[in-house]
Short mmCIF file of C-alpha atoms and ligand atoms in Angstrom, two decimals:
data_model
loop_
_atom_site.label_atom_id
_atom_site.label_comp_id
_atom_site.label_asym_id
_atom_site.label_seq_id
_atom_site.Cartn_x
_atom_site.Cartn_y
_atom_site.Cartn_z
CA UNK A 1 10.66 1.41 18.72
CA UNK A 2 11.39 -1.05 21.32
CA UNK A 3 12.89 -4.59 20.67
CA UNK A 4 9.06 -6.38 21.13
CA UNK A 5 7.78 -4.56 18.69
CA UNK A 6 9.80 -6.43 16.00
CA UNK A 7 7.42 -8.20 13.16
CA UNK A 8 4.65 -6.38 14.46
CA UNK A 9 2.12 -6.85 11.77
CA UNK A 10 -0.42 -3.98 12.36
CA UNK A 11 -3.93 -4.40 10.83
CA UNK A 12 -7.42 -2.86 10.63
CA UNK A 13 -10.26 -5.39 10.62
CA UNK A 14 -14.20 -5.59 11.06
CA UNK A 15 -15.25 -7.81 14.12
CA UNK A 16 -19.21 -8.21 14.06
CA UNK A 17 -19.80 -5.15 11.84
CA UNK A 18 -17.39 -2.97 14.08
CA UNK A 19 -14.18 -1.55 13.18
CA UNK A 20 -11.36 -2.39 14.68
CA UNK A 21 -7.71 -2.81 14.78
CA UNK A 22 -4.57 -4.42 16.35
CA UNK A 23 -2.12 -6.54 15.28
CA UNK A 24 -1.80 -10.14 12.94
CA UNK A 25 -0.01 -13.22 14.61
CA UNK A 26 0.63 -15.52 11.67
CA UNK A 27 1.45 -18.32 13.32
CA UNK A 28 -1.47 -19.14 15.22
CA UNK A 29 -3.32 -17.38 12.77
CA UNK A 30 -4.90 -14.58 15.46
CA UNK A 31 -5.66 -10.88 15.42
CA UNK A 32 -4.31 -9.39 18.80
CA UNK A 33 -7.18 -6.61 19.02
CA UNK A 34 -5.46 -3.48 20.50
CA UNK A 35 -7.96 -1.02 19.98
CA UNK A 36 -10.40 -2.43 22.70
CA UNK A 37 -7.83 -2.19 25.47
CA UNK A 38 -7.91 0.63 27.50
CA UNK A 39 -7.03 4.36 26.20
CA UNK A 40 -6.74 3.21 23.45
CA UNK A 41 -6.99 5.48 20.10
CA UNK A 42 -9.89 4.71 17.59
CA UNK A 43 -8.54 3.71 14.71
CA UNK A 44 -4.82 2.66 13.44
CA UNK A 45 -4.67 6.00 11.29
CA UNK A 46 -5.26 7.65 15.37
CA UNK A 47 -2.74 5.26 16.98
CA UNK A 48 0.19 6.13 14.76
CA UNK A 49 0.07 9.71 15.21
CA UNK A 50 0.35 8.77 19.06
CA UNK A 51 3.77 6.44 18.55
CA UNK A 52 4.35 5.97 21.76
CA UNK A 53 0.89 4.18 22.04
CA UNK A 54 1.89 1.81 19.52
CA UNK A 55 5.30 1.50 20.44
CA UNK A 56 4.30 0.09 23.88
CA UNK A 57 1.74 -2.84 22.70
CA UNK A 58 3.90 -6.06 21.73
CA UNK A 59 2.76 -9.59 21.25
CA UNK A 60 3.67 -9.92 25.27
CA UNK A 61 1.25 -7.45 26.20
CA UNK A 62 -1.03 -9.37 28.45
CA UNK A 63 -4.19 -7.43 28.06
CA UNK A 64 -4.66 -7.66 24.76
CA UNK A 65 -7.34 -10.06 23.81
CA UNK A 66 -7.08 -12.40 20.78
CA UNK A 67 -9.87 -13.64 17.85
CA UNK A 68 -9.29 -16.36 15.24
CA UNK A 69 -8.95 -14.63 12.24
CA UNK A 70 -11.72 -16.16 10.32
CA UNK A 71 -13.46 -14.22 12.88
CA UNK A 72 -12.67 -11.12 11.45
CA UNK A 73 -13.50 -9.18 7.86
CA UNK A 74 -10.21 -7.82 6.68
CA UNK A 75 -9.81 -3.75 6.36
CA UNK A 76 -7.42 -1.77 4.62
CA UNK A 77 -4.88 -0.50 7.28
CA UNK A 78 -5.71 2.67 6.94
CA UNK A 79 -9.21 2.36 5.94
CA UNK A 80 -10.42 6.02 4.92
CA UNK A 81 -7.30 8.04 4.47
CA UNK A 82 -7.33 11.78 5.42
CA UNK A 83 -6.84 12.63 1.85
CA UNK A 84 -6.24 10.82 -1.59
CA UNK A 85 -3.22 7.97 -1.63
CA UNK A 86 -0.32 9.48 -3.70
CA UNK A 87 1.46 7.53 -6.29
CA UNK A 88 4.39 8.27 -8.21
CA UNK A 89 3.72 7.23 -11.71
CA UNK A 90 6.87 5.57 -13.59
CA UNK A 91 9.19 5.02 -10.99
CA UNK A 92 11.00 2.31 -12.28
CA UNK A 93 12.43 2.85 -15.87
CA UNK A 94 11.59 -0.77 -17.26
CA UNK A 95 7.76 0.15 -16.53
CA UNK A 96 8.31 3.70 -18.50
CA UNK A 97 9.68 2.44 -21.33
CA UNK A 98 7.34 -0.42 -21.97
CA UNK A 99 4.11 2.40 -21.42
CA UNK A 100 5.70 4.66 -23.61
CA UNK A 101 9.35 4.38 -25.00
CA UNK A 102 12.37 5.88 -23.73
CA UNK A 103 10.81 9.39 -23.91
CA UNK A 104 8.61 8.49 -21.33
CA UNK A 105 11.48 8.27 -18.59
CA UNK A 106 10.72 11.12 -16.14
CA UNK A 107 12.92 13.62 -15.13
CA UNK A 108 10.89 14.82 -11.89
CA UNK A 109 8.72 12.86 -9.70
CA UNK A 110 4.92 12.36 -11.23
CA UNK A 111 2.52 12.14 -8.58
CA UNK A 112 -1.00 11.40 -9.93
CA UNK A 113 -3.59 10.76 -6.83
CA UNK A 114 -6.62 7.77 -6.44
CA UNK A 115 -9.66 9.10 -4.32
CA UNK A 116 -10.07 7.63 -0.53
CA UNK A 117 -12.85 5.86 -2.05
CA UNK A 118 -10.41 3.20 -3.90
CA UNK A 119 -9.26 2.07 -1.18
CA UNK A 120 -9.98 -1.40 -0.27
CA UNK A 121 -8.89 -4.69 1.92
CA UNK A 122 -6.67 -7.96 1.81
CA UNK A 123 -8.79 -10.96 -0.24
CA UNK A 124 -11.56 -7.85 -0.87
CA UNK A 125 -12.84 -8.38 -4.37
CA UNK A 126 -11.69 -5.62 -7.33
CA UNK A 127 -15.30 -4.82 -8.95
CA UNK A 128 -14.72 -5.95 -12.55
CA UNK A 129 -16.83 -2.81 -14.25
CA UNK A 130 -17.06 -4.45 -17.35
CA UNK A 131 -19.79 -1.50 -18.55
CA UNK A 132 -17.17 0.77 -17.94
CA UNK A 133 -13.52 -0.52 -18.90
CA UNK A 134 -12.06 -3.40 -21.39
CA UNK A 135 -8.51 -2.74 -19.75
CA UNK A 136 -8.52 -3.10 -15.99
CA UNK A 137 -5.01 -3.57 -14.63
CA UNK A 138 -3.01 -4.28 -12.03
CA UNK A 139 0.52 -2.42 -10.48
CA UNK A 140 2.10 -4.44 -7.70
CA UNK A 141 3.44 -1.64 -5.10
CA UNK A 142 5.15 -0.47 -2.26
CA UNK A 143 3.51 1.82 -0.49
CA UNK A 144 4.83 3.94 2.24
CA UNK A 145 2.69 5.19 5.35
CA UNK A 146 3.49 8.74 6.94
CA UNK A 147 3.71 8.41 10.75
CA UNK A 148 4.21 12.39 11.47
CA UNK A 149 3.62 15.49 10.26
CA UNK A 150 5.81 17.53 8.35
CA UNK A 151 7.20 20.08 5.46
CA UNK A 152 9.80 20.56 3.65
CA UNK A 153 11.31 17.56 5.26
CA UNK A 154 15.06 17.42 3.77
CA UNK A 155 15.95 13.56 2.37
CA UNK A 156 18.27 13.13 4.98
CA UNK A 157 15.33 13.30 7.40
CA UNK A 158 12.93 11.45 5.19
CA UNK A 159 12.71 8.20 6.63
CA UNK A 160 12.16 9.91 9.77
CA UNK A 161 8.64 10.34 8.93
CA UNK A 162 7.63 7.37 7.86
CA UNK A 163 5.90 4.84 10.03
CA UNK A 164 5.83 1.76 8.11
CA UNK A 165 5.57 -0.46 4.57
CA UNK A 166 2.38 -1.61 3.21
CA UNK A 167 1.90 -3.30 -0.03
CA UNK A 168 -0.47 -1.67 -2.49
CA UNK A 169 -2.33 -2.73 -6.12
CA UNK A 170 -2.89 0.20 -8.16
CA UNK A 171 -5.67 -1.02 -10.42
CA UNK A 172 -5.81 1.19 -13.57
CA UNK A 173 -8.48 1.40 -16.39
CA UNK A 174 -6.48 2.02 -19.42
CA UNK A 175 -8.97 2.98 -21.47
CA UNK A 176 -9.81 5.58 -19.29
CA UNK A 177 -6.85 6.91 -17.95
CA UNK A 178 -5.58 7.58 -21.63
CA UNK A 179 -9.02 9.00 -23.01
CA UNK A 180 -9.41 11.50 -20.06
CA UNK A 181 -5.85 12.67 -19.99
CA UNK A 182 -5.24 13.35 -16.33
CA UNK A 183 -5.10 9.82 -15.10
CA UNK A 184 -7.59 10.70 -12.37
CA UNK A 185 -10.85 8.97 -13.35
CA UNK A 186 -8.93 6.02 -14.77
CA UNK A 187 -7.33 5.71 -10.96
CA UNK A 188 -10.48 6.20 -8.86
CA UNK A 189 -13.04 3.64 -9.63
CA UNK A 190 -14.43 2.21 -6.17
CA UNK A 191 -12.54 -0.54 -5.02
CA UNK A 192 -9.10 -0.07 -7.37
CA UNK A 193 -6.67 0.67 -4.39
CA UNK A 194 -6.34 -3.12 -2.37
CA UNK A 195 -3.73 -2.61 0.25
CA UNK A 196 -2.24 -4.85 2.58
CA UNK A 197 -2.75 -6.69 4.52
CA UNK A 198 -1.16 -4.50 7.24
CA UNK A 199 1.33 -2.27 7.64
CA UNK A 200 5.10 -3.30 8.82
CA UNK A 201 7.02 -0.69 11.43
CA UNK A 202 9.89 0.96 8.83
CA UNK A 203 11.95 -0.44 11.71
CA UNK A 204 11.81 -4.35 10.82
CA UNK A 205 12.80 -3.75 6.98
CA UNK A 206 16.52 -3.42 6.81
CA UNK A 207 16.62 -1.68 3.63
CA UNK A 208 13.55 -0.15 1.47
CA UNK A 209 15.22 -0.08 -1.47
CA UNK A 210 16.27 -3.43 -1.55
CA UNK A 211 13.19 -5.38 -1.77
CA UNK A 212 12.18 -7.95 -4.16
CA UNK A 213 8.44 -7.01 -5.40
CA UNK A 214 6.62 -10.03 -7.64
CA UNK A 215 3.12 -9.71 -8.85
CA UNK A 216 1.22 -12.75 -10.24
CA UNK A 217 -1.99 -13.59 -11.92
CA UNK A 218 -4.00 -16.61 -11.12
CA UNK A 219 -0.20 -17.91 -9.88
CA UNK A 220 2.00 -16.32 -13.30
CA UNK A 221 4.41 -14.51 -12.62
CA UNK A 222 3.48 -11.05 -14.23
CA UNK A 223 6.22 -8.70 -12.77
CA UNK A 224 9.60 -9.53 -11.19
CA UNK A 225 11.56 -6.57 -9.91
CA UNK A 226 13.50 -5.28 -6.57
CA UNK A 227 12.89 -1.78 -5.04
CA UNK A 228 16.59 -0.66 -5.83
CA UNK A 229 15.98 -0.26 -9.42
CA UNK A 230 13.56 2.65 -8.11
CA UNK A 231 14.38 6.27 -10.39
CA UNK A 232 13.09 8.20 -7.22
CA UNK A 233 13.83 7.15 -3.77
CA UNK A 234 11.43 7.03 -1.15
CA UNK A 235 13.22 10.05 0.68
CA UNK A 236 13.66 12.37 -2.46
CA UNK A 237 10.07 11.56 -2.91
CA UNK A 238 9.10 12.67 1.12
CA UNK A 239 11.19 15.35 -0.35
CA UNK A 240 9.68 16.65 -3.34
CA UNK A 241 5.88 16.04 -1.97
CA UNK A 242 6.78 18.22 1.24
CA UNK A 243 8.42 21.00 -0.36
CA UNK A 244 4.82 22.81 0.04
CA UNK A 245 2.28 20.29 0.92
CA UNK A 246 1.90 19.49 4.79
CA UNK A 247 1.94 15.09 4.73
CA UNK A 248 0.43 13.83 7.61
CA UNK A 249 0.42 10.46 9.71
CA UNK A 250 -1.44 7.91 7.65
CA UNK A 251 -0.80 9.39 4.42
CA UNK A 252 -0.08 6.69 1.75
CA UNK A 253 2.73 7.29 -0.72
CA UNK A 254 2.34 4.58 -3.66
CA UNK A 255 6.13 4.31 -4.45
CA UNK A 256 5.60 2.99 -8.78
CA UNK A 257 5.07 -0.47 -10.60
CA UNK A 258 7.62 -2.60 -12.67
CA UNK A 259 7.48 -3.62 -15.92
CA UNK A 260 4.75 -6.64 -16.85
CA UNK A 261 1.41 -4.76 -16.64
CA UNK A 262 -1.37 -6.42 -18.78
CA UNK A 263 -1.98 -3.58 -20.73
CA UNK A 264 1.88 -3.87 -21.96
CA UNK A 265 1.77 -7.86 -22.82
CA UNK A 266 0.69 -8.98 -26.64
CA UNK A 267 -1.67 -10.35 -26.33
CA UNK A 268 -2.86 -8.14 -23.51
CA UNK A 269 -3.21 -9.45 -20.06
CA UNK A 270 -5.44 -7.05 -18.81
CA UNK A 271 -8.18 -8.49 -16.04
CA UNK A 272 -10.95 -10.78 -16.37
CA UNK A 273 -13.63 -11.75 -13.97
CA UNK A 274 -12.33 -13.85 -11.64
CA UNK A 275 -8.59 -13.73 -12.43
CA UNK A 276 -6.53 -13.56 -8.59
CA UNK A 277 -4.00 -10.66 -8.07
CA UNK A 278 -0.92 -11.81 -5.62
CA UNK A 279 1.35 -8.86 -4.70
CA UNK A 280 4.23 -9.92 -2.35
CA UNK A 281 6.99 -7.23 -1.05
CA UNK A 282 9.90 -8.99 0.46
CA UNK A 283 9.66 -8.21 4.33
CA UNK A 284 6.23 -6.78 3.96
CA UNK A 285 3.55 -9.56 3.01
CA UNK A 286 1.20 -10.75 0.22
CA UNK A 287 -1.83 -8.92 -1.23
CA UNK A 288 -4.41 -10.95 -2.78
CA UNK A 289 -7.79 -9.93 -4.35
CA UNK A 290 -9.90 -11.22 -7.05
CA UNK A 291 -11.60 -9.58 -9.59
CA UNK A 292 -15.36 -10.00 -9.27
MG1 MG B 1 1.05 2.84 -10.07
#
């Protein structure tokens, strides 16, 4: 991408019941909205398969109007995904070990999926479900966002094909993930996949694997790590996925949680009403939702 496209902060957003998108200026607190300018794609998911449309909006673009932000309803960046967000479950050995000993270390990537309908915004509120779970959790994530199509992309081409960093809370009910088996139902409730709240261009973080990740609750600090301690990389896991699956642009690849769920603390730190989730990924931003 070109030089004025650096800390380009790209974002989806509702403006008077209308979705929309563009880009977040945090200093003056704005949304740049790109997708009413002329020829301009639909949605973000649309724009990123056409990278040169993106590539040639910066903040110095003169038609693009501004809002205040508090203005605007927040959406996930990639609001409805084209198919369900993929995560790779136990990617950092510290979180393995304290689910389920050393035994639990993988060997291969383990890709479990959350349904579209998870997926939810920046300061949106993570339904409680107290009828239905006594262990709602939270994973602080990287997640990666596929800007072109591809299979059986080789790692050395991985990073090719991906467009940008988000940051991603994989909320979990225990309970159910274990008594069901395939982690599926435990991963899909409405409203468990915040993500946010936009999506950085891979080309303004130096390094993916060196990236401090921190998740607190109300303000603790619940899990301290840095993306290098990753057991699969983001390219061996571009790799594996695309070996016979097509991934497309605005895929989401959740890349694993540290160690510090609730579920893991004694006495368990699982979610109550009203407890506030922070996610932060060095370079990327900070997710925060509440549990209501
Ligand atoms: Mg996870």
């Amino acid at each position: 991408m070109e030089k004025g496209d650096e800390n380009m902060k790209w974002m989806s957003f509702k403006q008077d019941g209308k979705e929309k998108y563009g880009f977040y200026e945090e200093e003056k607190q704005e949304v740049g909205i790109v997708s009413d300018m002329e020829g301009a794609p639909a949605t973000l998911a649309a724009a990123i398969e056409e990278q040169e449309f993106l590539a040639s909006i910066s903040r110095d673009t003169k038609s693009v109007p501004y809002i205040k932000e508090t203005s605007i309803e927040w959406l996930a960046p990639i609001p409805r995904p084209l198919k369900n967000v993929m995560c790779v479950g136990k990617n950092y050995r510290d979180h393995a070990i304290e689910m389920g000993g050393e035994v639990s270390v993988p060997e291969h990537p383990m890709i479990f999926t959350k349904a579209p309908t998870t997926v939810s915004a920046h300061k949106a509120s993570i339904p409680a479900y107290e009828s239905l779970t006594d262990s709602l959790d939270y994973e602080g994530e990287l997640a990666v966002i596929i800007g072109k199509k591809g299979k059986e992309i080789t790692r050395e081409d991985a990073l090719d094909y991906v467009f940008g960093y988000t940051v991603l809370n994989d909320i979990t009910a225990r309970d159910l993930q274990s008594r069901h088996k395939q982690f599926f139902i435990g991963k899909s409730l409405d409203g468990s996949c915040p993500m946010g709240p936009w999506i950085v261009s891979k080309d303004e973080v130096a390094d993916p694997h060196n990236l401090a990740i921190q998740t607190t609750v109300n303000g603790e600090i619940r899990q301290q790590s840095d993306t290098s301690h990753f057991i699969f990389p983001i390219d061996e896991v571009i790799h594996v996925l695309s070996k016979g699956m097509t991934l497309e642009p605005g895929d989401i690849i959740a890349t694993g949680t540290p160690a510090g769920v609730g579920f893991a603390m004694d006495p368990k730190g699982t979610l109550q009403k009203g407890d506030t989730v922070e996610i932060t990924v060095e370079g990327v931003g900070t997710l925060s939702n509440t549990v209501q």
